[in-house]
mmCIF file of C-alpha atoms in Angstrom:
data_model
loop_
_atom_site.group_PDB
_atom_site.id
_atom_site.type_symbol
_atom_site.label_atom_id
_atom_site.label_comp_id
_atom_site.label_asym_id
_atom_site.label_seq_id
_atom_site.Cartn_x
_atom_site.Cartn_y
_atom_site.Cartn_z
ATOM 1 C CA UNK A 1 0.000 0.000 0.000
ATOM 2 C CA UNK A 2 1.423 3.353 -1.033
ATOM 3 C CA UNK A 3 1.730 6.107 1.567
ATOM 4 C CA UNK A 4 0.462 9.396 0.112
ATOM 5 C CA UNK A 5 1.000 11.499 3.225
ATOM 6 C CA UNK A 6 3.011 14.679 2.822
ATOM 7 C CA UNK A 7 6.344 14.325 4.606
ATOM 8 C CA UNK A 8 7.736 17.042 6.851
ATOM 9 C CA UNK A 9 10.970 17.252 8.804
ATOM 10 C CA UNK A 10 10.712 18.420 12.415
ATOM 11 C CA UNK A 11 13.474 19.150 14.882
ATOM 12 C CA UNK A 12 15.012 21.416 17.480
ATOM 13 C CA UNK A 13 18.080 23.056 15.972
ATOM 14 C CA UNK A 14 21.583 23.536 17.335
ATOM 15 C CA UNK A 15 22.534 23.001 20.957
ATOM 16 C CA UNK A 16 18.914 23.308 22.100
ATOM 17 C CA UNK A 17 17.571 20.327 24.035
ATOM 18 C CA UNK A 18 13.983 21.476 24.693
ATOM 19 C CA UNK A 19 11.920 18.400 23.844
ATOM 20 C CA UNK A 20 8.366 19.004 25.084
ATOM 21 C CA UNK A 21 7.313 21.420 22.342
ATOM 22 C CA UNK A 22 8.837 19.101 19.759
ATOM 23 C CA UNK A 23 6.639 16.255 20.955
ATOM 24 C CA UNK A 24 3.546 18.480 20.904
ATOM 25 C CA UNK A 25 4.281 19.588 17.333
ATOM 26 C CA UNK A 26 4.937 15.995 16.290
ATOM 27 C CA UNK A 27 1.532 15.005 17.643
ATOM 28 C CA UNK A 28 -0.234 17.973 16.008
ATOM 29 C CA UNK A 29 1.226 17.351 12.548
ATOM 30 C CA UNK A 30 0.741 13.586 12.723
ATOM 31 C CA UNK A 31 -2.873 14.070 13.828
ATOM 32 C CA UNK A 32 -3.370 16.470 10.896
ATOM 33 C CA UNK A 33 -2.367 13.722 8.459
ATOM 34 C CA UNK A 34 1.285 14.528 7.805
ATOM 35 C CA UNK A 35 4.089 11.996 7.912
ATOM 36 C CA UNK A 36 6.496 13.524 10.402
ATOM 37 C CA UNK A 37 10.185 12.672 10.405
ATOM 38 C CA UNK A 38 11.071 13.880 13.882
ATOM 39 C CA UNK A 39 14.804 14.408 14.289
ATOM 40 C CA UNK A 40 14.413 15.296 17.960
ATOM 41 C CA UNK A 41 16.678 17.776 19.715
ATOM 42 C CA UNK A 42 20.257 19.001 19.226
ATOM 43 C CA UNK A 43 19.884 18.807 15.442
ATOM 44 C CA UNK A 44 22.554 20.350 13.181
ATOM 45 C CA UNK A 45 21.499 22.041 9.932
ATOM 46 C CA UNK A 46 23.027 19.269 7.804
ATOM 47 C CA UNK A 47 20.761 16.697 9.435
ATOM 48 C CA UNK A 48 17.639 18.693 8.504
ATOM 49 C CA UNK A 49 18.830 18.942 4.895
ATOM 50 C CA UNK A 50 19.868 15.294 4.623
ATOM 51 C CA UNK A 51 16.579 14.080 6.089
ATOM 52 C CA UNK A 52 14.603 16.251 3.662
ATOM 53 C CA UNK A 53 16.541 14.844 0.710
ATOM 54 C CA UNK A 54 16.249 11.220 1.877
ATOM 55 C CA UNK A 55 12.502 11.427 2.476
ATOM 56 C CA UNK A 56 11.470 13.852 -0.281
ATOM 57 C CA UNK A 57 9.963 16.103 2.390
ATOM 58 C CA UNK A 58 7.972 19.180 1.406
ATOM 59 C CA UNK A 59 8.800 21.253 4.492
ATOM 60 C CA UNK A 60 11.391 21.658 7.216
ATOM 61 C CA UNK A 61 9.970 22.773 10.567
ATOM 62 C CA UNK A 62 12.631 24.179 12.879
ATOM 63 C CA UNK A 63 12.154 24.925 16.565
ATOM 64 C CA UNK A 64 14.514 26.846 18.803
ATOM 65 C CA UNK A 65 13.659 27.683 22.366
ATOM 66 C CA UNK A 66 16.909 28.593 24.067
ATOM 67 C CA UNK A 67 17.323 31.997 22.432
ATOM 68 C CA UNK A 68 20.110 31.269 19.965
ATOM 69 C CA UNK A 69 17.952 30.524 16.941
ATOM 70 C CA UNK A 70 19.275 33.530 15.081
ATOM 71 C CA UNK A 71 22.747 31.994 15.170
ATOM 72 C CA UNK A 72 21.709 28.355 14.659
ATOM 73 C CA UNK A 73 19.275 29.059 11.818
ATOM 74 C CA UNK A 74 21.396 31.418 9.750
ATOM 75 C CA UNK A 75 22.418 29.800 6.477
ATOM 76 C CA UNK A 76 19.860 26.981 6.420
ATOM 77 C CA UNK A 77 18.132 28.319 3.289
ATOM 78 C CA UNK A 78 21.522 28.478 1.527
ATOM 79 C CA UNK A 79 22.271 24.871 2.542
ATOM 80 C CA UNK A 80 18.909 23.845 1.138
ATOM 81 C CA UNK A 81 19.616 25.603 -2.157
ATOM 82 C CA UNK A 82 23.091 24.080 -2.424
ATOM 83 C CA UNK A 83 21.540 20.635 -1.929
ATOM 84 C CA UNK A 84 18.800 21.099 -4.528
ATOM 85 C CA UNK A 85 16.060 21.912 -2.001
ATOM 86 C CA UNK A 86 15.713 25.576 -2.882
ATOM 87 C CA UNK A 87 11.917 25.587 -2.906
ATOM 88 C CA UNK A 88 11.312 23.551 0.241
ATOM 89 C CA UNK A 89 9.164 25.334 2.794
ATOM 90 C CA UNK A 90 11.141 26.509 5.835
ATOM 91 C CA UNK A 91 9.262 27.285 9.033
ATOM 92 C CA UNK A 92 10.840 28.408 12.281
ATOM 93 C CA UNK A 93 9.406 29.184 15.688
ATOM 94 C CA UNK A 94 10.089 29.565 19.376
ATOM 95 C CA UNK A 95 12.216 31.851 21.484
ATOM 96 C CA UNK A 96 14.461 32.719 18.570
ATOM 97 C CA UNK A 97 16.592 35.492 20.048
ATOM 98 C CA UNK A 98 18.079 36.371 23.413
ATOM 99 C CA UNK A 99 16.337 39.153 25.296
ATOM 100 C CA UNK A 100 13.110 41.004 24.726
ATOM 101 C CA UNK A 101 13.369 41.945 21.071
ATOM 102 C CA UNK A 102 10.169 43.106 19.412
ATOM 103 C CA UNK A 103 8.796 40.188 17.413
ATOM 104 C CA UNK A 104 8.345 42.378 14.326
ATOM 105 C CA UNK A 105 12.142 42.713 14.173
ATOM 106 C CA UNK A 106 12.663 38.999 14.790
ATOM 107 C CA UNK A 107 10.161 38.128 12.059
ATOM 108 C CA UNK A 108 11.900 40.448 9.585
ATOM 109 C CA UNK A 109 15.342 38.929 10.338
ATOM 110 C CA UNK A 110 14.178 35.373 9.733
ATOM 111 C CA UNK A 111 12.237 36.230 6.589
ATOM 112 C CA UNK A 112 15.437 37.867 5.286
ATOM 113 C CA UNK A 113 17.268 34.625 6.147
ATOM 114 C CA UNK A 114 14.911 32.793 3.787
ATOM 115 C CA UNK A 115 12.308 31.352 6.136
ATOM 116 C CA UNK A 116 8.775 31.195 4.746
ATOM 117 C CA UNK A 117 7.020 31.420 8.103
ATOM 118 C CA UNK A 118 8.252 32.680 11.479
ATOM 119 C CA UNK A 119 6.324 32.002 14.678
ATOM 120 C CA UNK A 120 6.560 33.759 17.996
ATOM 121 C CA UNK A 121 6.440 31.943 21.332
ATOM 122 C CA UNK A 122 2.965 30.825 22.333
ATOM 123 C CA UNK A 123 1.584 30.201 18.843
ATOM 124 C CA UNK A 124 -0.817 27.287 18.834
ATOM 125 C CA UNK A 125 0.190 24.266 16.734
ATOM 126 C CA UNK A 126 -3.199 24.376 15.004
ATOM 127 C CA UNK A 127 -2.263 27.675 13.347
ATOM 128 C CA UNK A 128 1.002 26.232 12.052
ATOM 129 C CA UNK A 129 -0.881 23.217 10.646
ATOM 130 C CA UNK A 130 -3.357 25.533 8.890
ATOM 131 C CA UNK A 131 -0.515 27.616 7.442
ATOM 132 C CA UNK A 132 1.343 24.546 6.215
ATOM 133 C CA UNK A 133 -1.738 23.106 4.551
ATOM 134 C CA UNK A 134 -2.391 26.453 2.859
ATOM 135 C CA UNK A 135 1.234 26.864 1.747
ATOM 136 C CA UNK A 136 1.225 23.345 0.294
ATOM 137 C CA UNK A 137 -2.138 23.858 -1.403
ATOM 138 C CA UNK A 138 -3.788 21.045 0.565
#
């Protein structure tokens, strides 16, 4: 039997080991009908890219909760392009920067880094699922 579910890559980038949100997102996307390849925590950029290539994923969903997302996430779009994944959807969310930076500035930085969607802390998984379905034309 062929599996027609859309595959997505999920993980917590860099040196971040916050696992609870990752498990919640995994559940939300699986329940919404996606096939989730959950890389877990402490995931380097290369692992996101390699997993997307190996599984023919349509999106990479990156979480960062320890405040260093700006550092850990920089360059991921370029890695995707270099690997032939230039059009893959890139989503990022969490506590992406250290300190109390206005989210409008954070959003702008990550969009400029090539992310398609940027989510602030406290966003409900349901909204991310809706956005992904819309962006994929599902």
